[in-house]
GROMACS .gro file of C-alpha atoms in nm:
model
  494
    1MET     CA    1   8.160  15.714   5.187
    2GLU     CA    2   8.316  15.387   5.433
    3ALA     CA    3   8.319  15.657   5.686
    4ARG     CA    4   7.977  15.794   5.664
    5TRP     CA    5   7.834  15.406   5.666
    6CYS     CA    6   8.001  15.295   5.945
    7VAL     CA    7   7.859  15.622   6.187
    8ILE     CA    8   7.505  15.542   6.060
    9ALA     CA    9   7.596  15.159   6.096
   10SER     CA   10   7.719  15.238   6.427
   11THR     CA   11   7.406  15.455   6.503
   12LEU     CA   12   7.134  15.207   6.430
   13PHE     CA   13   7.300  14.947   6.580
   14CYS     CA   14   7.329  15.133   6.897
   15GLN     CA   15   6.944  15.264   6.833
   16ARG     CA   16   6.805  14.822   6.894
   17GLU     CA   17   6.988  14.851   7.234
   18GLY     CA   18   6.691  15.103   7.327
   19VAL     CA   19   6.820  15.166   7.712
   20TRP     CA   20   7.207  15.184   7.596
   21SER     CA   21   7.310  15.578   7.574
   22MET     CA   22   7.510  15.703   7.279
   23LYS     CA   23   7.670  16.013   7.410
   24PRO     CA   24   7.999  15.871   7.486
   25PHE     CA   25   7.986  15.670   7.241
   26ALA     CA   26   7.918  15.948   6.960
   27ALA     CA   27   8.249  16.080   7.083
   28TRP     CA   28   8.417  15.774   7.081
   29LEU     CA   29   8.290  15.708   6.703
   30LEU     CA   30   8.461  16.053   6.584
   31GLY     CA   31   8.748  16.047   6.749
   32VAL     CA   32   8.887  15.674   6.767
   33VAL     CA   33   8.710  15.522   6.517
   34LEU     CA   34   8.645  15.688   6.181
   35VAL     CA   35   8.969  15.856   6.133
   36PRO     CA   36   9.216  15.519   6.229
   37PHE     CA   37   8.938  15.339   5.988
   38VAL     CA   38   9.026  15.553   5.684
   39ALA     CA   39   9.440  15.472   5.767
   40LEU     CA   40   9.304  15.109   5.788
   41ALA     CA   41   9.180  15.075   5.449
   42GLN     CA   42   9.541  15.172   5.289
   43ALA     CA   43   9.684  14.861   5.457
   44PRO     CA   44   9.798  14.612   5.204
   45ALA     CA   45   9.639  14.272   5.177
   46THR     CA   46   9.707  13.993   5.402
   47ASN     CA   47   9.612  13.701   5.562
   48LEU     CA   48   9.297  13.775   5.695
   49ASN     CA   49   9.158  13.616   6.079
   50THR     CA   50   8.822  13.428   5.996
   51ILE     CA   51   8.600  13.454   6.325
   52THR     CA   52   8.400  13.111   6.306
   53ALA     CA   53   8.229  13.088   6.627
   54VAL     CA   54   8.137  13.364   6.952
   55GLN     CA   55   8.018  13.137   7.224
   56VAL     CA   56   7.881  13.237   7.591
   57ASN     CA   57   7.918  13.029   7.898
   58GLY     CA   58   7.757  13.168   8.196
   59GLY     CA   59   7.991  13.490   8.217
   60THR     CA   60   8.214  13.344   7.990
   61VAL     CA   61   8.282  13.442   7.630
   62THR     CA   62   8.486  13.277   7.362
   63ILE     CA   63   8.568  13.393   7.053
   64SER     CA   64   8.742  13.149   6.818
   65GLY     CA   65   8.948  13.251   6.486
   66SER     CA   66   9.165  13.088   6.236
   67GLN     CA   67   9.479  13.256   6.381
   68LYS     CA   68   9.601  13.427   6.686
   69ALA     CA   69   9.359  13.750   6.738
   70ASN     CA   70   9.523  14.091   6.715
   71PHE     CA   71   9.278  14.287   6.921
   72THR     CA   72   9.196  14.617   7.099
   73THR     CA   73   8.955  14.656   7.379
   74PHE     CA   74   8.807  14.947   7.535
   75THR     CA   75   8.480  14.994   7.797
   76MET     CA   76   8.126  15.165   7.744
   77THR     CA   77   7.834  15.235   8.045
   78ASP     CA   78   7.510  15.374   8.046
   79PRO     CA   79   7.430  15.031   8.018
   80PRO     CA   80   7.800  14.888   8.089
   81ARG     CA   81   7.908  14.704   7.732
   82LEU     CA   82   8.284  14.597   7.631
   83VAL     CA   83   8.427  14.661   7.302
   84ILE     CA   84   8.658  14.402   7.139
   85ASP     CA   85   8.799  14.521   6.757
   86ILE     CA   86   8.985  14.233   6.628
   87SER     CA   87   9.258  14.379   6.318
   88GLU     CA   88   9.292  14.222   5.974
   89ALA     CA   89   8.967  13.969   6.038
   90VAL     CA   90   8.611  13.863   5.938
   91PHE     CA   91   8.350  13.703   6.055
   92SER     CA   92   8.191  13.381   5.878
   93ASP     CA   93   7.844  13.239   5.983
   94VAL     CA   94   7.855  13.459   6.315
   95PRO     CA   95   7.478  13.568   6.358
   96GLU     CA   96   7.505  13.984   6.436
   97GLU     CA   97   7.313  13.938   6.758
   98ILE     CA   98   7.330  13.655   7.006
   99GLN     CA   99   7.015  13.728   7.257
  100VAL     CA  100   7.152  13.564   7.619
  101GLY     CA  101   7.016  13.766   7.953
  102ASN     CA  102   7.177  13.476   8.204
  103GLY     CA  103   7.242  13.759   8.441
  104THR     CA  104   7.560  13.837   8.336
  105VAL     CA  105   7.582  13.868   7.998
  106THR     CA  106   7.230  14.073   7.812
  107ALA     CA  107   7.346  14.030   7.445
  108ILE     CA  108   7.610  14.000   7.193
  109ARG     CA  109   7.633  14.218   6.890
  110THR     CA  110   7.876  14.186   6.575
  111ALA     CA  111   7.991  14.422   6.297
  112SER     CA  112   8.252  14.438   6.008
  113TYR     CA  113   8.419  14.747   5.905
  114GLY     CA  114   8.651  14.847   5.651
  115SER     CA  115   8.770  14.612   5.336
  116GLU     CA  116   9.052  14.315   5.289
  117ALA     CA  117   9.363  14.352   5.469
  118SER     CA  118   9.185  14.670   5.628
  119SER     CA  119   8.903  14.480   5.813
  120ILE     CA  120   8.778  14.489   6.146
  121ALA     CA  121   8.586  14.254   6.337
  122ARG     CA  122   8.384  14.399   6.628
  123VAL     CA  123   8.229  14.202   6.926
  124LEU     CA  124   8.034  14.377   7.156
  125ILE     CA  125   7.949  14.240   7.495
  126GLY     CA  126   7.615  14.377   7.727
  127TYR     CA  127   7.633  14.307   8.047
  128GLU     CA  128   7.371  14.369   8.337
  129ARG     CA  129   7.583  14.589   8.523
  130GLU     CA  130   7.931  14.717   8.566
  131ALA     CA  131   8.169  14.426   8.593
  132GLU     CA  132   8.578  14.402   8.543
  133ALA     CA  133   8.613  14.169   8.277
  134ASP     CA  134   8.980  13.907   8.176
  135ILE     CA  135   9.057  13.867   7.801
  136GLN     CA  136   9.318  13.622   7.769
  137ALA     CA  137   9.407  13.485   7.408
  138ASN     CA  138   9.452  13.101   7.430
  139GLY     CA  139   9.532  12.958   7.095
  140ASN     CA  140   9.359  13.088   6.812
  141GLN     CA  141   9.059  13.170   7.096
  142LEU     CA  142   8.974  13.475   7.281
  143VAL     CA  143   8.835  13.400   7.598
  144VAL     CA  144   8.623  13.675   7.811
  145ARG     CA  145   8.558  13.608   8.177
  146VAL     CA  146   8.366  13.828   8.436
  147ALA     CA  147   8.604  13.891   8.752
  148GLY     CA  148   8.394  13.721   9.006
  149GLY     CA  149   8.181  13.465   8.796
  150GLY     CA  150   7.879  13.624   8.780
  151GLY     CA  151   7.544  13.465   8.820
  152PRO     CA  152   7.172  13.514   8.747
  153ALA     CA  153   7.093  13.917   8.884
  154VAL     CA  154   6.716  14.067   8.905
  155ALA     CA  155   6.674  14.383   8.888
  156GLN     CA  156   6.542  14.598   9.223
  157ALA     CA  157   6.344  14.924   9.194
  158PRO     CA  158   6.572  15.230   9.455
  159GLY     CA  159   6.431  15.155   9.815
  160THR     CA  160   6.266  14.842   9.842
  161GLU     CA  161   6.364  14.541   9.997
  162GLN     CA  162   6.299  14.147   9.930
  163PRO     CA  163   6.064  14.011  10.129
  164GLN     CA  164   6.117  13.805  10.401
  165ALA     CA  165   5.964  13.438  10.452
  166GLY     CA  166   5.666  13.440  10.635
  167SER     CA  167   5.521  13.799  10.520
  168SER     CA  168   5.185  13.832  10.467
  169ALA     CA  169   4.996  13.844  10.139
  170ALA     CA  170   4.925  14.230  10.123
  171ASP     CA  171   5.281  14.287  10.227
  172ALA     CA  172   5.392  14.078   9.924
  173ALA     CA  173   5.124  14.270   9.698
  174ALA     CA  174   5.218  14.558   9.804
  175ALA     CA  175   5.569  14.518   9.736
  176ALA     CA  176   5.478  14.386   9.387
  177ALA     CA  177   5.286  14.762   9.317
  178ALA     CA  178   5.557  14.886   9.462
  179GLU     CA  179   5.796  14.705   9.229
  180ARG     CA  180   5.545  14.752   8.959
  181GLN     CA  181   5.544  15.172   8.999
  182ALA     CA  182   5.929  15.095   8.996
  183GLN     CA  183   5.974  14.899   8.672
  184GLU     CA  184   5.726  15.187   8.543
  185LYS     CA  185   5.947  15.478   8.651
  186ALA     CA  186   6.199  15.302   8.518
  187ALA     CA  187   6.056  15.256   8.157
  188ALA     CA  188   5.962  15.601   8.139
  189ASP     CA  189   6.310  15.748   8.201
  190ALA     CA  190   6.437  15.501   8.001
  191ALA     CA  191   6.194  15.593   7.716
  192ALA     CA  192   6.336  15.935   7.756
  193ALA     CA  193   6.713  15.832   7.774
  194ALA     CA  194   6.601  15.653   7.484
  195ARG     CA  195   6.478  15.976   7.285
  196ALA     CA  196   6.762  16.205   7.434
  197GLU     CA  197   6.983  15.921   7.281
  198ARG     CA  198   6.820  15.930   6.933
  199GLU     CA  199   6.844  16.357   6.925
  200ALA     CA  200   7.216  16.306   7.031
  201GLN     CA  201   7.271  16.026   6.772
  202ASP     CA  202   7.097  16.218   6.491
  203LYS     CA  203   7.303  16.508   6.579
  204ALA     CA  204   7.608  16.299   6.556
  205ALA     CA  205   7.515  16.127   6.213
  206ALA     CA  206   7.414  16.468   6.101
  207ASP     CA  207   7.785  16.571   6.234
  208ALA     CA  208   7.970  16.250   6.078
  209ALA     CA  209   7.752  16.351   5.751
  210ALA     CA  210   7.899  16.691   5.742
  211ALA     CA  211   8.268  16.580   5.857
  212ALA     CA  212   8.244  16.284   5.566
  213LYS     CA  213   8.148  16.579   5.312
  214ARG     CA  214   8.379  16.764   5.376
  215ASP     CA  215   8.650  16.500   5.370
  216ALA     CA  216   8.459  16.415   5.028
  217GLU     CA  217   8.527  16.778   4.916
  218ALA     CA  218   8.885  16.750   5.035
  219ASP     CA  219   8.960  16.384   4.877
  220ALA     CA  220   8.750  16.565   4.561
  221LYS     CA  221   8.977  16.859   4.560
  222ARG     CA  222   9.273  16.640   4.645
  223GLN     CA  223   9.192  16.403   4.346
  224GLU     CA  224   9.142  16.709   4.134
  225GLU     CA  225   9.479  16.795   4.261
  226ALA     CA  226   9.615  16.492   4.169
  227ARG     CA  227   9.452  16.490   3.825
  228ALA     CA  228   9.589  16.808   3.815
  229ALA     CA  229   9.931  16.727   3.874
  230VAL     CA  230   9.909  16.375   3.658
  231GLN     CA  231   9.808  16.599   3.363
  232ARG     CA  232  10.099  16.830   3.397
  233GLN     CA  233  10.369  16.547   3.438
  234GLN     CA  234  10.176  16.393   3.112
  235GLU     CA  235  10.228  16.725   2.960
  236GLU     CA  236  10.580  16.770   3.073
  237GLN     CA  237  10.621  16.394   2.970
  238ALA     CA  238  10.481  16.480   2.585
  239ARG     CA  239  10.737  16.799   2.597
  240ALA     CA  240  11.014  16.556   2.706
  241GLU     CA  241  10.911  16.302   2.447
  242ALA     CA  242  10.881  16.525   2.188
  243ASP     CA  243  11.201  16.645   2.271
  244ARG     CA  244  11.332  16.309   2.263
  245LYS     CA  245  11.212  16.262   1.917
  246ARG     CA  246  11.372  16.591   1.766
  247GLN     CA  247  11.666  16.508   1.945
  248GLU     CA  248  11.664  16.143   1.782
  249GLU     CA  249  11.523  16.324   1.397
  250ALA     CA  250  11.803  16.549   1.431
  251SER     CA  251  12.011  16.272   1.540
  252ARG     CA  252  11.877  16.076   1.271
  253ALA     CA  253  11.904  16.344   1.011
  254SER     CA  254  12.278  16.394   1.127
  255ALA     CA  255  12.359  16.034   1.070
  256GLN     CA  256  12.177  16.048   0.733
  257ALA     CA  257  12.417  16.351   0.639
  258ALA     CA  258  12.724  16.180   0.764
  259ALA     CA  259  12.601  15.865   0.604
  260ASP     CA  260  12.516  16.027   0.260
  261GLU     CA  261  12.905  16.276   0.297
  262LYS     CA  262  13.068  15.894   0.334
  263ARG     CA  263  12.888  15.763   0.036
  264ARG     CA  264  12.947  16.022  -0.168
  265GLN     CA  265  13.363  16.027  -0.032
  266GLU     CA  266  13.346  15.606  -0.119
  267GLU     CA  267  13.199  15.765  -0.456
  268SER     CA  268  13.379  15.967  -0.563
  269ALA     CA  269  13.733  15.753  -0.416
  270LYS     CA  270  13.587  15.510  -0.597
  271ALA     CA  271  13.537  15.700  -0.942
  272SER     CA  272  13.913  15.819  -0.902
  273ALA     CA  273  14.038  15.497  -0.839
  274GLN     CA  274  13.834  15.339  -1.176
  275ALA     CA  275  13.991  15.680  -1.347
  276ALA     CA  276  14.326  15.576  -1.211
  277ALA     CA  277  14.240  15.233  -1.300
  278GLU     CA  278  14.162  15.349  -1.684
  279GLU     CA  279  14.489  15.533  -1.727
  280LYS     CA  280  14.702  15.285  -1.628
  281ARG     CA  281  14.490  15.028  -1.844
  282ARG     CA  282  14.521  15.293  -2.127
  283GLN     CA  283  14.877  15.367  -2.067
  284GLU     CA  284  14.933  14.950  -2.043
  285GLU     CA  285  14.754  14.928  -2.393
  286VAL     CA  286  15.004  15.193  -2.531
  287ALA     CA  287  15.303  15.021  -2.417
  288GLN     CA  288  15.160  14.689  -2.547
  289SER     CA  289  15.105  14.888  -2.902
  290ALA     CA  290  15.453  14.998  -2.860
  291ALA     CA  291  15.566  14.650  -2.765
  292ASP     CA  292  15.344  14.480  -3.055
  293GLU     CA  293  15.496  14.684  -3.309
  294ARG     CA  294  15.859  14.657  -3.180
  295ARG     CA  295  15.765  14.254  -3.188
  296ALA     CA  296  15.586  14.314  -3.525
  297GLN     CA  297  15.893  14.449  -3.659
  298GLN     CA  298  16.148  14.202  -3.530
  299GLN     CA  299  15.939  13.937  -3.673
  300ALA     CA  300  15.942  14.122  -4.024
  301ALA     CA  301  16.325  14.176  -3.946
  302ALA     CA  302  16.353  13.766  -3.857
  303GLU     CA  303  16.115  13.651  -4.194
  304GLU     CA  304  16.331  13.865  -4.372
  305GLN     CA  305  16.634  13.737  -4.247
  306ASP     CA  306  16.471  13.390  -4.293
  307ARG     CA  307  16.350  13.436  -4.637
  308ARG     CA  308  16.749  13.507  -4.762
  309LYS     CA  309  16.843  13.216  -4.593
  310ALA     CA  310  16.554  13.032  -4.749
  311ALA     CA  311  16.664  13.207  -5.124
  312ALA     CA  312  17.042  13.124  -5.035
  313ARG     CA  313  16.905  12.749  -4.923
  314ALA     CA  314  16.703  12.699  -5.269
  315GLU     CA  315  16.986  12.812  -5.449
  316ALA     CA  316  17.231  12.606  -5.309
  317GLU     CA  317  16.951  12.305  -5.320
  318GLN     CA  318  16.891  12.418  -5.724
  319ARG     CA  319  17.284  12.385  -5.770
  320LYS     CA  320  17.306  12.061  -5.567
  321ALA     CA  321  16.998  11.935  -5.749
  322ALA     CA  322  17.152  12.041  -6.123
  323GLN     CA  323  17.449  11.836  -5.973
  324GLN     CA  324  17.213  11.520  -5.870
  325SER     CA  325  17.032  11.558  -6.182
  326ALA     CA  326  17.335  11.559  -6.372
  327ALA     CA  327  17.471  11.238  -6.159
  328GLU     CA  328  17.101  11.072  -6.225
  329GLU     CA  329  17.049  11.159  -6.569
  330ARG     CA  330  17.472  10.959  -6.578
  331ARG     CA  331  17.289  10.666  -6.334
  332ALA     CA  332  16.969  10.633  -6.561
  333ALA     CA  333  17.157  10.582  -6.847
  334ALA     CA  334  17.395  10.315  -6.673
  335GLN     CA  335  17.060  10.155  -6.556
  336ALA     CA  336  16.870  10.202  -6.861
  337ALA     CA  337  17.121  10.010  -7.012
  338ALA     CA  338  17.167   9.732  -6.761
  339GLU     CA  339  16.765   9.769  -6.757
  340GLU     CA  340  16.727   9.637  -7.110
  341ARG     CA  341  16.968   9.385  -7.128
  342ARG     CA  342  16.766   9.250  -6.830
  343ALA     CA  343  16.420   9.269  -6.998
  344GLN     CA  344  16.578   9.134  -7.320
  345GLN     CA  345  16.680   8.804  -7.111
  346GLU     CA  346  16.333   8.838  -6.903
  347ALA     CA  347  16.163   8.851  -7.264
  348ALA     CA  348  16.303   8.545  -7.398
  349ALA     CA  349  16.247   8.379  -7.056
  350GLU     CA  350  15.875   8.485  -7.020
  351GLU     CA  351  15.860   8.383  -7.370
  352ARG     CA  352  15.942   8.027  -7.234
  353ARG     CA  353  15.730   8.058  -6.983
  354GLN     CA  354  15.401   8.125  -7.161
  355ARG     CA  355  15.451   7.865  -7.390
  356GLN     CA  356  15.438   7.622  -7.105
  357ALA     CA  357  15.143   7.837  -6.981
  358GLU     CA  358  14.959   7.804  -7.260
  359ALA     CA  359  15.014   7.435  -7.308
  360ARG     CA  360  14.917   7.404  -6.975
  361ALA     CA  361  14.619   7.659  -7.025
  362SER     CA  362  14.525   7.420  -7.314
  363ARG     CA  363  14.517   7.107  -7.128
  364GLU     CA  364  14.322   7.292  -6.828
  365SER     CA  365  14.088   7.383  -7.105
  366ARG     CA  366  14.017   7.088  -7.202
  367GLN     CA  367  13.981   6.899  -6.852
  368LYS     CA  368  13.702   7.199  -6.774
  369GLN     CA  369  13.518   7.161  -7.142
  370ALA     CA  370  13.500   6.752  -7.013
  371VAL     CA  371  13.380   6.804  -6.706
  372GLU     CA  372  13.119   7.116  -6.755
  373PRO     CA  373  13.034   7.112  -7.123
  374SER     CA  374  12.674   7.275  -7.069
  375ARG     CA  375  12.870   7.612  -6.901
  376PRO     CA  376  13.123   7.695  -7.132
  377SER     CA  377  13.407   7.971  -6.980
  378SER     CA  378  13.416   8.209  -7.252
  379SER     CA  379  13.210   8.393  -7.512
  380GLY     CA  380  13.404   8.312  -7.778
  381SER     CA  381  13.763   8.149  -7.864
  382GLU     CA  382  13.990   8.133  -7.560
  383ALA     CA  383  14.206   8.415  -7.465
  384SER     CA  384  14.574   8.439  -7.492
  385VAL     CA  385  14.693   8.428  -7.116
  386SER     CA  386  15.064   8.404  -7.063
  387SER     CA  387  15.237   8.274  -6.761
  388ARG     CA  388  15.303   8.617  -6.555
  389ARG     CA  389  15.165   8.646  -6.230
  390LYS     CA  390  14.827   8.861  -6.286
  391THR     CA  391  14.712   9.174  -6.088
  392LEU     CA  392  14.356   9.177  -5.923
  393THR     CA  393  14.246   9.553  -5.961
  394LEU     CA  394  13.869   9.596  -5.924
  395VAL     CA  395  13.584   9.392  -5.851
  396GLY     CA  396  13.214   9.546  -5.887
  397PHE     CA  397  12.877   9.525  -5.965
  398GLN     CA  398  12.632   9.635  -6.224
  399GLN     CA  399  12.262   9.652  -6.264
  400GLN     CA  400  12.179   9.519  -6.634
  401SER     CA  401  11.831   9.513  -6.864
  402GLY     CA  402  11.735   9.191  -6.721
  403ALA     CA  403  12.077   9.033  -6.552
  404SER     CA  404  12.227   9.135  -6.249
  405ARG     CA  405  12.642   9.148  -6.385
  406VAL     CA  406  12.946   9.109  -6.136
  407PHE     CA  407  13.291   9.148  -6.316
  408ILE     CA  408  13.598   9.124  -6.207
  409ARG     CA  409  13.926   9.351  -6.390
  410THR     CA  410  14.306   9.242  -6.408
  411ASN     CA  411  14.597   9.332  -6.530
  412GLU     CA  412  14.578   9.117  -6.850
  413PRO     CA  413  14.366   8.835  -6.918
  414VAL     CA  414  14.343   8.499  -6.679
  415SER     CA  415  14.274   8.179  -6.578
  416TYR     CA  416  13.955   8.110  -6.438
  417SER     CA  417  13.702   7.849  -6.285
  418VAL     CA  418  13.410   7.881  -6.189
  419SER     CA  419  13.183   7.657  -5.969
  420GLU     CA  420  12.830   7.660  -5.782
  421ARG     CA  421  12.811   7.555  -5.444
  422GLY     CA  422  12.456   7.545  -5.313
  423ARG     CA  423  12.369   7.906  -5.337
  424SER     CA  424  12.722   8.051  -5.379
  425VAL     CA  425  12.870   8.090  -5.692
  426VAL     CA  426  13.256   8.089  -5.664
  427LEU     CA  427  13.532   8.201  -5.903
  428GLU     CA  428  13.883   8.128  -5.915
  429LEU     CA  429  14.180   8.346  -6.083
  430GLU     CA  430  14.487   8.111  -6.116
  431ASN     CA  431  14.806   8.292  -6.062
  432THR     CA  432  14.696   8.650  -5.955
  433ARG     CA  433  14.713   8.836  -5.658
  434VAL     CA  434  14.540   9.132  -5.549
  435ASP     CA  435  14.722   9.475  -5.599
  436ALA     CA  436  14.517   9.666  -5.295
  437SER     CA  437  14.373   9.620  -4.963
  438ASN     CA  438  14.038   9.775  -5.068
  439ASN     CA  439  13.996   9.527  -5.344
  440THR     CA  440  13.915   9.244  -5.032
  441LEU     CA  441  13.666   9.457  -4.915
  442PRO     CA  442  13.319   9.271  -4.951
  443LEU     CA  443  13.022   9.392  -5.171
  444ASP     CA  444  12.684   9.433  -5.021
  445THR     CA  445  12.421   9.407  -5.298
  446SER     CA  446  12.104   9.310  -5.034
  447TYR     CA  447  11.944   9.612  -5.098
  448PHE     CA  448  11.877   9.646  -5.548
  449ALA     CA  449  11.668   9.419  -5.658
  450THR     CA  450  11.879   9.087  -5.749
  451PRO     CA  451  11.963   8.752  -5.705
  452VAL     CA  452  12.355   8.846  -5.556
  453LEU     CA  453  12.319   8.895  -5.174
  454ARG     CA  454  12.681   8.928  -5.142
  455VAL     CA  455  13.054   8.944  -5.319
  456ASP     CA  456  13.313   8.816  -5.077
  457PRO     CA  457  13.731   8.833  -5.265
  458SER     CA  458  13.985   8.710  -5.111
  459ALA     CA  459  14.375   8.566  -5.144
  460SER     CA  460  14.432   8.216  -5.161
  461GLY     CA  461  14.812   8.072  -5.171
  462ARG     CA  462  14.877   8.239  -5.556
  463ASP     CA  463  14.511   8.279  -5.626
  464VAL     CA  464  14.236   8.474  -5.575
  465ARG     CA  465  13.887   8.391  -5.486
  466ILE     CA  466  13.560   8.573  -5.506
  467THR     CA  467  13.245   8.406  -5.376
  468ILE     CA  468  12.918   8.545  -5.499
  469GLN     CA  469  12.629   8.464  -5.215
  470LEU     CA  470  12.267   8.432  -5.402
  471ARG     CA  471  11.911   8.491  -5.260
  472GLN     CA  472  11.869   8.242  -5.438
  473SER     CA  473  11.982   7.996  -5.709
  474ALA     CA  474  11.960   8.169  -6.028
  475PRO     CA  475  12.114   8.084  -6.393
  476PHE     CA  476  12.407   8.260  -6.538
  477GLN     CA  477  12.685   8.326  -6.770
  478ALA     CA  478  13.031   8.364  -6.716
  479ARG     CA  479  13.277   8.477  -7.023
  480GLN     CA  480  13.593   8.713  -7.060
  481GLU     CA  481  13.679   8.987  -7.262
  482GLY     CA  482  14.033   9.108  -7.265
  483ASN     CA  483  14.127   9.129  -6.917
  484VAL     CA  484  13.765   9.168  -6.783
  485ILE     CA  485  13.584   8.883  -6.670
  486SER     CA  486  13.206   8.914  -6.607
  487LEU     CA  487  12.899   8.686  -6.473
  488ASP     CA  488  12.578   8.765  -6.516
  489PHE     CA  489  12.278   8.653  -6.362
  490GLN     CA  490  11.952   8.648  -6.481
  491ARG     CA  491  11.712   8.828  -6.265
  492THR     CA  492  11.360   8.682  -6.186
  493GLY     CA  493  11.044   8.861  -6.098
  494ARG     CA  494  10.989   8.943  -5.687
   0.00000   0.00000   0.00000
């Protein structure tokens, strides 16, 4: 289609010339322009040369571009023309037609062909008459000069001459009439030539269209063949891809089978190893059971031996004990005799001490009655107190009807004294000791409904002091019955 457009555009361009001949141009168009243009359309993209101006100065034409021009030229006749094709170039703000008519250059026309890197910028220069042109590249410019300069030219009819100075008016009129006739004849000839040229152009356009159609059909055939080749190639690629996939599937299946076989072998080996380990463990258990049985037998034998040894030792100890018992009996008899003698001596001495203690106790009792006449120390006659060292065996507390009792038990009657110190009552046991450390532990009675908060027994030299802490002052009564001293504190309403 591009080739067809170029032919039609060139035809229309040349028709506007009117008097220019297209016979040689049509032949050149088909042979020189159309075929190379298709090849140029496939050239790679480059930086195009931009033609920005085409200027005329007398017989000199200057073509200015953005870079140095790469060009070809050829000439045409009837009328005389010079064609300059600048490859890889485009026009920018340059008119398609420049009318000149300065006697040397008639007109300048521009046209573009191709696209992108195959673009061709064509400059066609029309001349008044045949002339030899000199083309020089000056940097980014092409300078086209007509050899010998060239100035204004006047068209003349054939066989006529310029009127001489001083001719008559009749001669001038005859010359003018002859010139008009010559011009009319030239116009008629030009019209005939134009018709012939248009017919030639129409034929050339038809031929070009037919050639373009044939080329299009050939291109379509080539494209169809290319599509068929591409389709065959795609089918071959699809078959190759299918073969590759089948091979990959086969490879994967083979690899999976190998992996399954390897896993089966590993599981079999693992099961074998586990069975071997179980058998080894069973054998070890059997061996351990046999060893345990042997060890139990050995232990039973050792125990039997130890039992026999123990029986022998027991028998020996019984014999020894019997011997020791006989010796002990003899020693005990001797000791008993000695103890009896010592007891008789101690009884005599104790009797003396008791009489002294009773005398002392009688004096102390009279002294206490003189000090505390309202607090009798006992409920009845004072018990007989020996001079032996007494032993505190128990400190206790009881809740009774209407009273809270603190009682102290000794191994025998003891001399005692009771005194009040603020919210405390102090009981002192004379010539008394504590037989166990537990009897010195305090009694906490604060959780009972009683005036007594706490009972603290403690040793004080040869005596024992029992401190009774009260919640508040309360009346109490102290008495000794046998070897028990009791203090009854009257309870009041809370």
